[in-house]
Coordinates of C-alpha atoms in Angstrom, one line a residue:
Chain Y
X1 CA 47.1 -62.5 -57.5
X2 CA 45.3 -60.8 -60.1
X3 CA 46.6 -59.7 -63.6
X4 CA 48.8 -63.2 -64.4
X5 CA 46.4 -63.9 -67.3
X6 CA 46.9 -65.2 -70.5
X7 CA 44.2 -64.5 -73.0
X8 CA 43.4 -66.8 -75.5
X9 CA 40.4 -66.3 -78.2
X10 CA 40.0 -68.1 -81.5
X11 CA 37.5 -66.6 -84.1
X12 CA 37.6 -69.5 -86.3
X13 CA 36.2 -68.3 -90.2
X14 CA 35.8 -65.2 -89.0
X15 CA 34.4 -63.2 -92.4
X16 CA 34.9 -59.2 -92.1
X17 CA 33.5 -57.0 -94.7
X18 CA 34.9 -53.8 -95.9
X19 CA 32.8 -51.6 -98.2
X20 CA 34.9 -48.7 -98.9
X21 CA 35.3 -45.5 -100.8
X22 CA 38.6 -44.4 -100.6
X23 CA 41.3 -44.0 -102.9
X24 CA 43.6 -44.7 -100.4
X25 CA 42.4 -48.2 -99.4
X26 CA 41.7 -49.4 -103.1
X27 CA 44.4 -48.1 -105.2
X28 CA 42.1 -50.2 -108.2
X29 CA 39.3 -48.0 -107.8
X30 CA 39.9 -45.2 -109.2
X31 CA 41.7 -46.3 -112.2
X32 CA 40.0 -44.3 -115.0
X33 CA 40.5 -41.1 -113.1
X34 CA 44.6 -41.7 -113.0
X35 CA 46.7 -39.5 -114.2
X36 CA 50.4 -41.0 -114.9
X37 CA 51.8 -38.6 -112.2
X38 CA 49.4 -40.1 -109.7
X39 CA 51.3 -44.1 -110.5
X40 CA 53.7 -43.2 -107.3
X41 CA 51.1 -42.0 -105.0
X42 CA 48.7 -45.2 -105.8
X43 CA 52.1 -47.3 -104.9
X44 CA 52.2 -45.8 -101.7
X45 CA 48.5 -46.2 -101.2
X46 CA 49.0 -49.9 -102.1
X47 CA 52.1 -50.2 -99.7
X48 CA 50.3 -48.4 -96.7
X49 CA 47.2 -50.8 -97.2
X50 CA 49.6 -53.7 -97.0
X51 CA 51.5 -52.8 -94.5
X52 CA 47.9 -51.9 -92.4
X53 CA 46.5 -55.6 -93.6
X54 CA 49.5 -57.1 -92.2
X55 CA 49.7 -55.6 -89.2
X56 CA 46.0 -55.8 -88.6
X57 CA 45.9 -59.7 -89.1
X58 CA 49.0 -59.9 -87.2
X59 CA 48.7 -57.9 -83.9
X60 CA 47.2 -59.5 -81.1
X61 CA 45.9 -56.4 -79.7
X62 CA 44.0 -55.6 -83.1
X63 CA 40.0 -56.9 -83.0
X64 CA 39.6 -59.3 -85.3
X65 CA 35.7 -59.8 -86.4
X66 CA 33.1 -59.6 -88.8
X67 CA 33.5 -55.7 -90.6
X68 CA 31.5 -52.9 -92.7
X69 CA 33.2 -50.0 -93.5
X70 CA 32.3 -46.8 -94.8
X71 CA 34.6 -44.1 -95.8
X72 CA 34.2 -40.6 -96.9
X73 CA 36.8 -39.6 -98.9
X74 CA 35.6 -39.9 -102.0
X75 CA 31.3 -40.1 -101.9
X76 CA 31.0 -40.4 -105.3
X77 CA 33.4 -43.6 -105.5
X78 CA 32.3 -47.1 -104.4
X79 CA 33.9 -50.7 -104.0
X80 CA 33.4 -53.2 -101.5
X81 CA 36.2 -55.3 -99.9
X82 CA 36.0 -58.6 -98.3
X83 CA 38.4 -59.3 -95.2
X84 CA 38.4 -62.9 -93.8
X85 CA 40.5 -63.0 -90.5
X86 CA 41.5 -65.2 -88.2
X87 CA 43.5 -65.1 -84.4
X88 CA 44.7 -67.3 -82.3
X89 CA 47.0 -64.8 -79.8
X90 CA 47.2 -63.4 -76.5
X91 CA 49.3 -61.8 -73.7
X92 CA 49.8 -63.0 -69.7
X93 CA 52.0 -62.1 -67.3
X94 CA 53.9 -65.0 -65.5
X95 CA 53.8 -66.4 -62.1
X96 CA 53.3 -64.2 -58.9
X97 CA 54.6 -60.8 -58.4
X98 CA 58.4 -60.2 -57.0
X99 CA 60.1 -57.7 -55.2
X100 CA 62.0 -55.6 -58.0
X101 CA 65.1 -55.5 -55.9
X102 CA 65.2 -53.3 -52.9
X103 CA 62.3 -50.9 -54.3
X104 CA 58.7 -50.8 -53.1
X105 CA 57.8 -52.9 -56.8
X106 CA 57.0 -56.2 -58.0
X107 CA 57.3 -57.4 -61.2
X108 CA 56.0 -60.4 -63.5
X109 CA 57.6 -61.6 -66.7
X110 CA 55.6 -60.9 -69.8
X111 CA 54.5 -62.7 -72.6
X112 CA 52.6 -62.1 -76.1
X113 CA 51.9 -63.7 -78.8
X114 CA 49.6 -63.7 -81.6
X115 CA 49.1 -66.0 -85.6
X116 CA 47.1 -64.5 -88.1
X117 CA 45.7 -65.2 -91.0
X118 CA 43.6 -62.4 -93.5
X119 CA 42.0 -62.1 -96.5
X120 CA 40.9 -59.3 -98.6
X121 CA 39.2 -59.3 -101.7
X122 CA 38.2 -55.8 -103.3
X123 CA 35.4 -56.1 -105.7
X124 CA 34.9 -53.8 -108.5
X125 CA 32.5 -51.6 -107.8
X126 CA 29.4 -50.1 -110.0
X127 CA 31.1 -48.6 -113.3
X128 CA 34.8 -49.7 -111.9
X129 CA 36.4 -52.8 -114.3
X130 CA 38.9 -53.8 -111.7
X131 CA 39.9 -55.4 -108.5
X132 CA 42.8 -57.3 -106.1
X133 CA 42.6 -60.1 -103.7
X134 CA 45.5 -59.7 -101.1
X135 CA 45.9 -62.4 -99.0
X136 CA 48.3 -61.6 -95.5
X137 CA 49.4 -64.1 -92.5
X138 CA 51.6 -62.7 -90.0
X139 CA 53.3 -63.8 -86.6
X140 CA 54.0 -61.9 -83.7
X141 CA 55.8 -62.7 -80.8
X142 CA 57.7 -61.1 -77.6
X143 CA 57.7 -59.8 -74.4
X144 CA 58.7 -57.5 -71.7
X145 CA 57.7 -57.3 -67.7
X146 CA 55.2 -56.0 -65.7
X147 CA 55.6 -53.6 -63.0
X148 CA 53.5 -53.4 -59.8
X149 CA 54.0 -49.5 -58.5
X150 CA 50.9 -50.1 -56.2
X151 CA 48.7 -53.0 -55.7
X152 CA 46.6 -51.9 -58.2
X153 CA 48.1 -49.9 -60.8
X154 CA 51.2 -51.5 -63.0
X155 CA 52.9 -50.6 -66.2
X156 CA 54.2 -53.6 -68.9
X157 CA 56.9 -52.1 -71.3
X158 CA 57.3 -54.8 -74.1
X159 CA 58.7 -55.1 -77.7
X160 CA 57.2 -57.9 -79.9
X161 CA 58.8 -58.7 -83.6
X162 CA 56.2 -59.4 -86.1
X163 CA 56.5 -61.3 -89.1
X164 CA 54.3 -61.0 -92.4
X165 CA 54.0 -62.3 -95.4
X166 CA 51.3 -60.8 -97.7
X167 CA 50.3 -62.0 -101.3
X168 CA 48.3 -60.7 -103.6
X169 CA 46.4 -60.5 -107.7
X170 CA 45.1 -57.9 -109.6
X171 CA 42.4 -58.4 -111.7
X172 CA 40.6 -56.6 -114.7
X173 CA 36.9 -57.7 -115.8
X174 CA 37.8 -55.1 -118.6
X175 CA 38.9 -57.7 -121.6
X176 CA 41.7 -54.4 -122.5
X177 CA 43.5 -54.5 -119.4
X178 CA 43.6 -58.3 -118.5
X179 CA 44.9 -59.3 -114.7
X180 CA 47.8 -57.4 -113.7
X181 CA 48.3 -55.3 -116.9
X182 CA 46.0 -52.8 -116.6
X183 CA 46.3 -49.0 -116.0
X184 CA 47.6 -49.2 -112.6
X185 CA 50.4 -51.7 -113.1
X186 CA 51.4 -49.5 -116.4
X187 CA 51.4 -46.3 -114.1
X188 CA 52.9 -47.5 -111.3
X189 CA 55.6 -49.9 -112.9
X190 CA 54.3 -52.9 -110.5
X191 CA 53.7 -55.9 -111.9
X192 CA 50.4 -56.2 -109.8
X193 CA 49.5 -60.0 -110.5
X194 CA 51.0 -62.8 -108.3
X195 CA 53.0 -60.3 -106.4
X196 CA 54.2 -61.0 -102.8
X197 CA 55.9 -59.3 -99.8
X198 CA 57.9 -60.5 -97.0
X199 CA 57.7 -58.1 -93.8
X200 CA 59.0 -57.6 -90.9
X201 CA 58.3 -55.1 -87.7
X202 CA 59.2 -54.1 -84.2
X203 CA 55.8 -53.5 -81.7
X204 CA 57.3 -51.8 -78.8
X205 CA 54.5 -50.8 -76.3
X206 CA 53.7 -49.9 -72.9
X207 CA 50.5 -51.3 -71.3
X208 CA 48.8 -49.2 -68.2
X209 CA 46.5 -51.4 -65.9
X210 CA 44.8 -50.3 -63.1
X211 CA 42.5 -53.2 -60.8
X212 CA 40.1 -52.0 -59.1
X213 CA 38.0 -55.0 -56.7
X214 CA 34.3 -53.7 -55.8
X215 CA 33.1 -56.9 -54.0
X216 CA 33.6 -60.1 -56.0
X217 CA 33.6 -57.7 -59.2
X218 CA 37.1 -56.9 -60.8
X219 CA 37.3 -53.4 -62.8
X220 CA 40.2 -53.1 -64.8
X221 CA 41.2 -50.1 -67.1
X222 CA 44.1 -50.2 -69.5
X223 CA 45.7 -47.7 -71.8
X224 CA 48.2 -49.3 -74.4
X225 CA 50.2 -47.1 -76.9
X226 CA 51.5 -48.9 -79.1
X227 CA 54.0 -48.0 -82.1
X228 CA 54.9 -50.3 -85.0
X229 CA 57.7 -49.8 -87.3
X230 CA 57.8 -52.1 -90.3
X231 CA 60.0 -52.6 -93.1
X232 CA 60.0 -55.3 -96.0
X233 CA 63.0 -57.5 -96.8
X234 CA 62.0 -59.3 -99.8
X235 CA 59.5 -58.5 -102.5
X236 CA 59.1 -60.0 -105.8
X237 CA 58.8 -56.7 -107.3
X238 CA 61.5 -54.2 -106.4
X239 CA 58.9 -51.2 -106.7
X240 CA 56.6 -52.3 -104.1
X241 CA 58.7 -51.6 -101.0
X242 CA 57.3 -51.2 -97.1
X243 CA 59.0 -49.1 -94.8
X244 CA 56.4 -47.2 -92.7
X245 CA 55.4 -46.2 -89.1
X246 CA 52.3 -46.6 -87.6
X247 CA 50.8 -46.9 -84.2
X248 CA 47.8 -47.3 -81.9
X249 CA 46.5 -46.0 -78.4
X250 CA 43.4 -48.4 -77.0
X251 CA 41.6 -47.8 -73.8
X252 CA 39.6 -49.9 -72.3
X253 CA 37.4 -50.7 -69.3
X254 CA 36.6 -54.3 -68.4
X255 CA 34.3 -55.4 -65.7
X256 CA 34.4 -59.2 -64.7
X257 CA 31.3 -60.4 -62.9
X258 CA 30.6 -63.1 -60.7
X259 CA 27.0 -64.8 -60.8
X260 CA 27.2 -66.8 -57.8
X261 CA 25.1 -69.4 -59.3
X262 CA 27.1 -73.0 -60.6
X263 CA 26.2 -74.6 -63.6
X264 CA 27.8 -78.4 -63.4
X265 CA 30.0 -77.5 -60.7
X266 CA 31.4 -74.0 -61.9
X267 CA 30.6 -70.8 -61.0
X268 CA 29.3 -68.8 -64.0
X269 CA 30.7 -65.5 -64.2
X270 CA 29.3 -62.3 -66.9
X271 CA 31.3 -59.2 -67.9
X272 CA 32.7 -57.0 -71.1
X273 CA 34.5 -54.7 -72.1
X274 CA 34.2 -51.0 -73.8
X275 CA 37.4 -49.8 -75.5
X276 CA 38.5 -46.9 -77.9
X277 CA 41.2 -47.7 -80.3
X278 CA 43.0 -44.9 -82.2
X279 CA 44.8 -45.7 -85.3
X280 CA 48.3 -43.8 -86.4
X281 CA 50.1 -43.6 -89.3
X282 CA 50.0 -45.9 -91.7
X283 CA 47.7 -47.9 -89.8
X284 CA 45.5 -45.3 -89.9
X285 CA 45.6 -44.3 -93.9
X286 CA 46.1 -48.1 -95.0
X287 CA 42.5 -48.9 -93.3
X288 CA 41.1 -45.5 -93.6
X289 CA 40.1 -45.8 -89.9
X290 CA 41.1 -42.9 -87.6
X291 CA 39.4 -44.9 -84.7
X292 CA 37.0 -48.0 -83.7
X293 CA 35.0 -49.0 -80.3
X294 CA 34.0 -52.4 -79.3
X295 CA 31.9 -53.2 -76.7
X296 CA 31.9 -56.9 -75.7
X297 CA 30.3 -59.1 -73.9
X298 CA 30.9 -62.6 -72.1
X299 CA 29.2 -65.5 -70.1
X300 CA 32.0 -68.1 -69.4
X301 CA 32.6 -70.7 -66.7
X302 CA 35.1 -70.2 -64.0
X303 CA 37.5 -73.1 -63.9
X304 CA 40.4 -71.7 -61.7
X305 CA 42.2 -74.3 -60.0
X306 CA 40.0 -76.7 -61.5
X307 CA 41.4 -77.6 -64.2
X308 CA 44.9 -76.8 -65.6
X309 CA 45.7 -73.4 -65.6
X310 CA 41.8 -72.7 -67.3
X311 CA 40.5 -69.3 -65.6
X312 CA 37.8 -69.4 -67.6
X313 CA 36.0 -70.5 -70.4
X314 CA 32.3 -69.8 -72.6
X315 CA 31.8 -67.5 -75.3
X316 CA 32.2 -64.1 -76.1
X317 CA 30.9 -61.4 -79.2
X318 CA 31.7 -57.9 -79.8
X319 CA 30.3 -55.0 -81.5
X320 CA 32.2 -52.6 -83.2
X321 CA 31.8 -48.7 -84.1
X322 CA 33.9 -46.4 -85.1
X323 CA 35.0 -44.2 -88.1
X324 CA 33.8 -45.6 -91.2
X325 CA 33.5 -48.8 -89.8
X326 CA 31.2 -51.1 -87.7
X327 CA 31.5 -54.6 -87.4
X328 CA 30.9 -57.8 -84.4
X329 CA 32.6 -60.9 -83.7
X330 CA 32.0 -63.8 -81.9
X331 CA 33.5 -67.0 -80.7
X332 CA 35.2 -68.8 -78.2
X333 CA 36.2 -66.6 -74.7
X334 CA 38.9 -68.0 -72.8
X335 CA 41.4 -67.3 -70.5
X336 CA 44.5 -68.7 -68.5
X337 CA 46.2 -67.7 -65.5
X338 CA 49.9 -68.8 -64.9
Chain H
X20 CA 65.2 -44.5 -104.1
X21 CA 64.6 -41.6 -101.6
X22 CA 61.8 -42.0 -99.5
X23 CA 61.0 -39.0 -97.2
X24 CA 58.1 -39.3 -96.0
X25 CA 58.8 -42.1 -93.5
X26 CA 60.7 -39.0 -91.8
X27 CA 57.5 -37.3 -91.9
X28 CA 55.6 -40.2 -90.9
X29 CA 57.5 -40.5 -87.4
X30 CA 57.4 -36.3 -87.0
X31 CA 53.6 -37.0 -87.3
X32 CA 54.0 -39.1 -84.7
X33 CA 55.4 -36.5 -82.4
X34 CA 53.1 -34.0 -82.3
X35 CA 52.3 -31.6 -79.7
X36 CA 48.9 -33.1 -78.9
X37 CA 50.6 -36.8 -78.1
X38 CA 53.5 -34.7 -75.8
X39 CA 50.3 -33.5 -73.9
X40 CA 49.1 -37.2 -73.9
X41 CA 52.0 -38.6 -72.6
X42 CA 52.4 -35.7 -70.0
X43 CA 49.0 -36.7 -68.9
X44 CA 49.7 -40.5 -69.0
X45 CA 52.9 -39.7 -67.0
X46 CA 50.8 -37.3 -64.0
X47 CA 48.5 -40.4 -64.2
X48 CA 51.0 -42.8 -63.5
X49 CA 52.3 -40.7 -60.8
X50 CA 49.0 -40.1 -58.8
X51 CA 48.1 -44.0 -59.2
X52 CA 51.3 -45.1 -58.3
X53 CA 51.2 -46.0 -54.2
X54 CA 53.3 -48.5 -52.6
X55 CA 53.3 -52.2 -53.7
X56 CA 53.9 -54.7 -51.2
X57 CA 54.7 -58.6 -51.6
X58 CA 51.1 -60.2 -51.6
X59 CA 50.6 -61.9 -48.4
X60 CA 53.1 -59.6 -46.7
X61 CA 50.3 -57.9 -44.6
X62 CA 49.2 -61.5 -43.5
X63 CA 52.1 -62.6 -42.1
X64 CA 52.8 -59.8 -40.2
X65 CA 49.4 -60.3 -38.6
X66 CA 49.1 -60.7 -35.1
X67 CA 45.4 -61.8 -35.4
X68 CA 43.5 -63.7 -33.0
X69 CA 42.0 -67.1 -33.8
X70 CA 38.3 -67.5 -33.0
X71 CA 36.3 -68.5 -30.6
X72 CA 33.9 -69.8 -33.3
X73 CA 35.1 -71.2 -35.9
X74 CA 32.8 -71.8 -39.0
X75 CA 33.8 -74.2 -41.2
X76 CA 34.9 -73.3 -44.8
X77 CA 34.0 -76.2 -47.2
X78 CA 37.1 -76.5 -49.8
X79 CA 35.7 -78.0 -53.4
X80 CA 37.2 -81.7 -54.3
X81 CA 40.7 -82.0 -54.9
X82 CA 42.0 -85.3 -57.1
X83 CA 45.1 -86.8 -56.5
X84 CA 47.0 -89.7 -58.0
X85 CA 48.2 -92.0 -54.3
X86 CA 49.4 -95.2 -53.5
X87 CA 47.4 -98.0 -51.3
X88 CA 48.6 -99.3 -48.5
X89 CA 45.8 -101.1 -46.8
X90 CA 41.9 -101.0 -47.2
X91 CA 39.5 -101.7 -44.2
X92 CA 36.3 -102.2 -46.4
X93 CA 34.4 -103.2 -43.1
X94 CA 35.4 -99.4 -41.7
X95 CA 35.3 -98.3 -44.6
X96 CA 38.4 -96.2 -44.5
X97 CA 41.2 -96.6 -46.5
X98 CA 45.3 -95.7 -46.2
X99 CA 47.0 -93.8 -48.7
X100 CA 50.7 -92.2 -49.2
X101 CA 50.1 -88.5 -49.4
X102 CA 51.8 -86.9 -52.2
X103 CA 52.6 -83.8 -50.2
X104 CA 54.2 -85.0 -47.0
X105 CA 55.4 -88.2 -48.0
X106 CA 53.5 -89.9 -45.3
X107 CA 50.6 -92.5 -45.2
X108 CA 47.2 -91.2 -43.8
X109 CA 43.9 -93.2 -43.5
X110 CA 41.2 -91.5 -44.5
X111 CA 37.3 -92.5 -44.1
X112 CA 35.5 -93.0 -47.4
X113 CA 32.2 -92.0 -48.4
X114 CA 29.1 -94.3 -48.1
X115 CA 28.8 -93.3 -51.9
X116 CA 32.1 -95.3 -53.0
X117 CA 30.5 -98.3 -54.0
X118 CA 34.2 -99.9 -55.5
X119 CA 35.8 -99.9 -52.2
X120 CA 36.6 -103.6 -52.3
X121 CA 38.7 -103.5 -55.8
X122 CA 41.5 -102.0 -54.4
X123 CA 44.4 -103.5 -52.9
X124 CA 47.8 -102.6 -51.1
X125 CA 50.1 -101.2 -53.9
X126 CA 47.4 -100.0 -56.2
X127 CA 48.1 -96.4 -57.9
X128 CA 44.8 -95.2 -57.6
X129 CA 43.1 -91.4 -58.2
X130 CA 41.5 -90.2 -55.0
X131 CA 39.1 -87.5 -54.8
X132 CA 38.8 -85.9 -51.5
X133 CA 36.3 -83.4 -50.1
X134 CA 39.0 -81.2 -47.5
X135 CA 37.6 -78.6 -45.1
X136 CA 38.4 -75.8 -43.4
X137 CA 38.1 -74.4 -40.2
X138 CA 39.0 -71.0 -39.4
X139 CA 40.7 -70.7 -36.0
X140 CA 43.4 -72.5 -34.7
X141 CA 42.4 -75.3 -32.1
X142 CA 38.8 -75.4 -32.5
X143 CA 38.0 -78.3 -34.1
X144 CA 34.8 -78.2 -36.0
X145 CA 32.0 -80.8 -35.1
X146 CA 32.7 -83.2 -37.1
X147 CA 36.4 -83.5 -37.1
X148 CA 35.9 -87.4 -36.1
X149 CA 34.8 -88.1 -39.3
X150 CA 38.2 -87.9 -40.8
X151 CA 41.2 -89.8 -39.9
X152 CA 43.3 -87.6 -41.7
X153 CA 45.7 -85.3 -39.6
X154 CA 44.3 -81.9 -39.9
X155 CA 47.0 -78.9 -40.9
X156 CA 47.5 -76.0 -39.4
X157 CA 47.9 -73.2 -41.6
X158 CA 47.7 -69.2 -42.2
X159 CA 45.5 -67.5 -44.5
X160 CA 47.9 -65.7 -47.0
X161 CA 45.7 -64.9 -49.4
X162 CA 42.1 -64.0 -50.5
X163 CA 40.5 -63.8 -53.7
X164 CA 36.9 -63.2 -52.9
X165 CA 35.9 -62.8 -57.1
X166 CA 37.8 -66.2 -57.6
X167 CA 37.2 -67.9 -54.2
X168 CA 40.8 -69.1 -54.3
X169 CA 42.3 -69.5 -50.5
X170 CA 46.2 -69.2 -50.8
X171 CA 47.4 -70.8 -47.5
X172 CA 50.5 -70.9 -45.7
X173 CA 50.9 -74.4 -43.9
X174 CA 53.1 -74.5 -41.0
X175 CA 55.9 -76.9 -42.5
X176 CA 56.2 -73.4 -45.3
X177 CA 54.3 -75.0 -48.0
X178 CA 52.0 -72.5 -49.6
X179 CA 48.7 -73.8 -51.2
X180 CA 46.1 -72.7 -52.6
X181 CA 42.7 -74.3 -52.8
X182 CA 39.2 -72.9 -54.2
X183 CA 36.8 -72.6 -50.9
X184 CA 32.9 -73.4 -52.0
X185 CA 30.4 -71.0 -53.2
X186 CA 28.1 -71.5 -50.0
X187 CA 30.7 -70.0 -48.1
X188 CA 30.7 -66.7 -46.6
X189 CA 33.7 -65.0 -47.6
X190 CA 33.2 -62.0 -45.6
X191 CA 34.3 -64.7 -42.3
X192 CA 37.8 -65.3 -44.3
X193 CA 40.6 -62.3 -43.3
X194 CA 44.1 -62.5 -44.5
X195 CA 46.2 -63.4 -41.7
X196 CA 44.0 -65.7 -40.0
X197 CA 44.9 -69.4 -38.7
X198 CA 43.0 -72.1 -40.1
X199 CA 42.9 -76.4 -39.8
X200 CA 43.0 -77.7 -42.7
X201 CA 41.4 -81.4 -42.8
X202 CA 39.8 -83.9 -45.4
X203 CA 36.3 -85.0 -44.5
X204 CA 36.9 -88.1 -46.9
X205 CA 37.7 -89.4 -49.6
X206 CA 34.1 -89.3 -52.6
X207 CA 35.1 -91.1 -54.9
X208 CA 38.4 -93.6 -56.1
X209 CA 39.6 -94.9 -59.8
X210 CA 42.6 -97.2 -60.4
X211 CA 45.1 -95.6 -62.0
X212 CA 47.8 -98.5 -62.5
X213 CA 47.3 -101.9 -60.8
X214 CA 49.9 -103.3 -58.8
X215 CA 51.7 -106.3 -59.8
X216 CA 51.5 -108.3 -56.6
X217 CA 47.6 -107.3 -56.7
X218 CA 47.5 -108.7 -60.1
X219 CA 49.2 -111.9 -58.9
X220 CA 46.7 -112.0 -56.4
X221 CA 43.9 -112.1 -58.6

């Protein structure tokens, strides 16, 4: 009876910070350096790093947390970017398992869901005159079913739809090039101040679990590739247009511990998990992350058939490393079980 | 205007390395994959002996919202409609329920009782006299030892589940195994909703 969970975790002000060197992430960075050929290339930049941002505040199965990132693409460039995100989301499958017709399977409905709300803020850095503040909320829902092939091992093909809508100014502390009429918006033809995109996506993905029980401690490990397909459908500039592909492949092992010691009448119960997330696409260039571990850790309460549908509840923080970028988060672990 | 490189984009995603990837997730799927059977399947199949001794397996509180029919404050025991089987069932009440005497026939009130249970069929634990209650024979369906969650099969079909306490050795708890289910008594009562006849009374 294991696996019918529905995660829930709330990082409430959640500030992540991004100090970055790239190009590719801050399309304001490098303006002195632009040549006018370069105006199309900095609107794809710009595009892929709003498409990433909304996907990224939008995904449920994206960490959310406190960030520093450092990318390498070009040392002798600086900025720093503020992200500020917050999730409320999760995923559960339904009820008990049940036969899948006549075949040796059982299957669970599956939901997901995830609100999100981000902001970025790139600040000029030394010798730079210019920066953006993007601001990105997104919804994501859908679903699918799990499959039990063993007691143990099941697969959960599901397609969410995600909805974004991102905002944004550009701004010059360069008295020449006020907000939103500086070099890039001349290059690139976008009118960069008090701009904003409406987008849309498909997240079809498969999720591979395997339970293992060792005593009263639960192992599970999970692979999800995941593949995201966005497209815009209403900008207020025409130029600035999203119609990308990304993805993502986590893995992750989770242990769930049993203390077997109460604390006011409920069990208290330790465990984590250690996960490697790869980044695709234009995931991938938009954050200028190729990949990012977390290791987290939890000490919650066990209220199974104690209250509601409550599995557990306590508090959780993560740690994140990964390429150009390390970060934690903390705040409130739950779970359900329906 | 023309925008290749989303054609790239997806070719990117298509490259030999993830075919290798997904060939490996596939083999993976394929050796993990076994045979899933319905949970409790295995139980019910089970031809398993009760015991001979029978320890008893203490079952936390469980709250539920009942209807008075009579109170015996000098007995201390008090009758209630049971939710479940539609039926009325005295049960003793702790020497801890100090509010005994406020309740009256008709009165909604919440109930919390302490339930046991005993692991073998017909071998009542020592002290079964201390509940009134009929005990319920049952099956064990299902375990889960992380959770402590019993999921029992009661012999009218109904399937349960209750959470069995922490002092409790779970390695004497198989799937398949008959149990008595029984409430020691009732620790503690609240009025929910006052009946008007009661009120009348008053």
């Amino acid at each position: 009876m294991n696996a019918h969970r529905f995660a829930w975790c709330a990082y409430s002000s959640l500030r992540c910070t991004l100090i970055a060197i790239s190009t590719a992430l801050f399309p304001c960075v490098s303006l002195c350096q632009m040549a006018f050929g370069e105006g199309e290339q900095a609107r794809t930049e710009l595009e892929n790093r709003v498409e990433a941002l909304t996907i990224f505040s939008g995904d449920f199965g994206l960490a959310s947390g406190i960030f520093k990132s450092r990318a390498t693409v070009q040392p002798d460039s600086t900025s720093a970017t503020e992200l500020s995100v917050t999730k409320v989301g999760g995923g559960g499958d339904i009820g008990d398992p049940r036969p899948f017709g006549n075949f040796p399977i059982g299957w669970q409905p599956r939901l997901q869901g995830n609100m999100g709300y981000l902001e970025s803020a790139s600040l000029p850095g030394p010798g730079q005159s210019a920066g953006d503040h993007i601001d990105t909320y997104a919804i994501e829902f859908g679903g699918g079913a799990r499959f039990w092939l063993s007691d143990g091992f099941s697969l959960a093909p599901t397609v969410m739809a995600l909805y974004g809508h991102a905002s944004g100014n550009y701004y010059s502390i360069d008295s020449a090039h006020p907000k939103g009429q500086g070099p890039l918006g001349s290059l690139t033809g976008v009118a960069l101040n008090d701009w904003n995109l409406d987008t849309w996506g498909l997240r079809p993905a498969l999720d591979l679990q395997y339970v293992l029980t060792v005593g009263r401690d639960i192992i599970t490990l999970t692979s999800d590739p995941t593949y995201f397909r966005m497209q815009s459908f209403d900008s207020s500039d025409p130029n600035v247009r999203i119609n990308g592909n990304s993805g993502s492949l986590t893995n992750k092992i989770d242990i769930d511990i049993p203390l077997g010691f109460e604390f006011a009448g409920h069990e208290l119960r330790s465990g984590g998990y250690l996960s490697r997330t790869d980044l695709f696409g234009d995931l991938k260039s938009g954050l200028a992350v190729e990949h990012m571990n977390e290791i987290h850790g939890r000490l919650v309460m066990d209220w199974l058939q104690q209250l509601w549908k409550v599995q557990w509840l306590g508090i959780g923080a993560s740690y994140f490393w990964g390429t150009n970028i390390r970060g934690w988060s903390a705040g409130i672990d739950a779970a359900f079980r329906f | 205007m023309c925008r290749p490189q989303a054609v790239r984009k997806v070719s990117s995603l298509m490259s030999p390395t993830r075919g290798i990837s997904a060939f490996i997730l596939v083999a993976a799927i394929l050796v993990l994959a076994g045979c899933w059977s319905l949970p409790g399947s295995h139980a019910l199949n089970s031809n398993r002996q009760s015991r001979t001794v029978s320890p008893a397996v203490l079952v936390e509180s469980v709250t539920c919202i009942s209807i008075v029919k009579s109170v015996d404050f000098g007995a201390r025991t008090i009758t209630l409609l049971d939710a479940g089987d539609r039926l009325w069932v005295t049960y003793s009440v702790d020497s801890g329920v100090s509010n005994l005497g406020d309740f009256k026939r008709g009165d909604h009130v919440e109930a919390t009782l302490a339930k046991r249970i005993t692991l073998g069929r017909g071998t009542p634990h020592d002290d079964r006299e201390a509940s009134l209650a009929p005990p319920n024979d049952a099956r064990v369906l299902l375990l889960d030892r992380s959770y402590r969650l019993l999921t029992l099969r009661r012999a009218n079909g109904v399937i349960e589940t209750v959470k069995i306490s922490l002092r409790t050795n779970l390695s004497e708890i198989e799937p398949g195994e008959a149990v008595t289910k029984e409430v020691v008594n009732v620790t503690a009562l609240r009025l929910k909703k006052r009946s008007a006849a009661s009120g009348e009374n008053r």
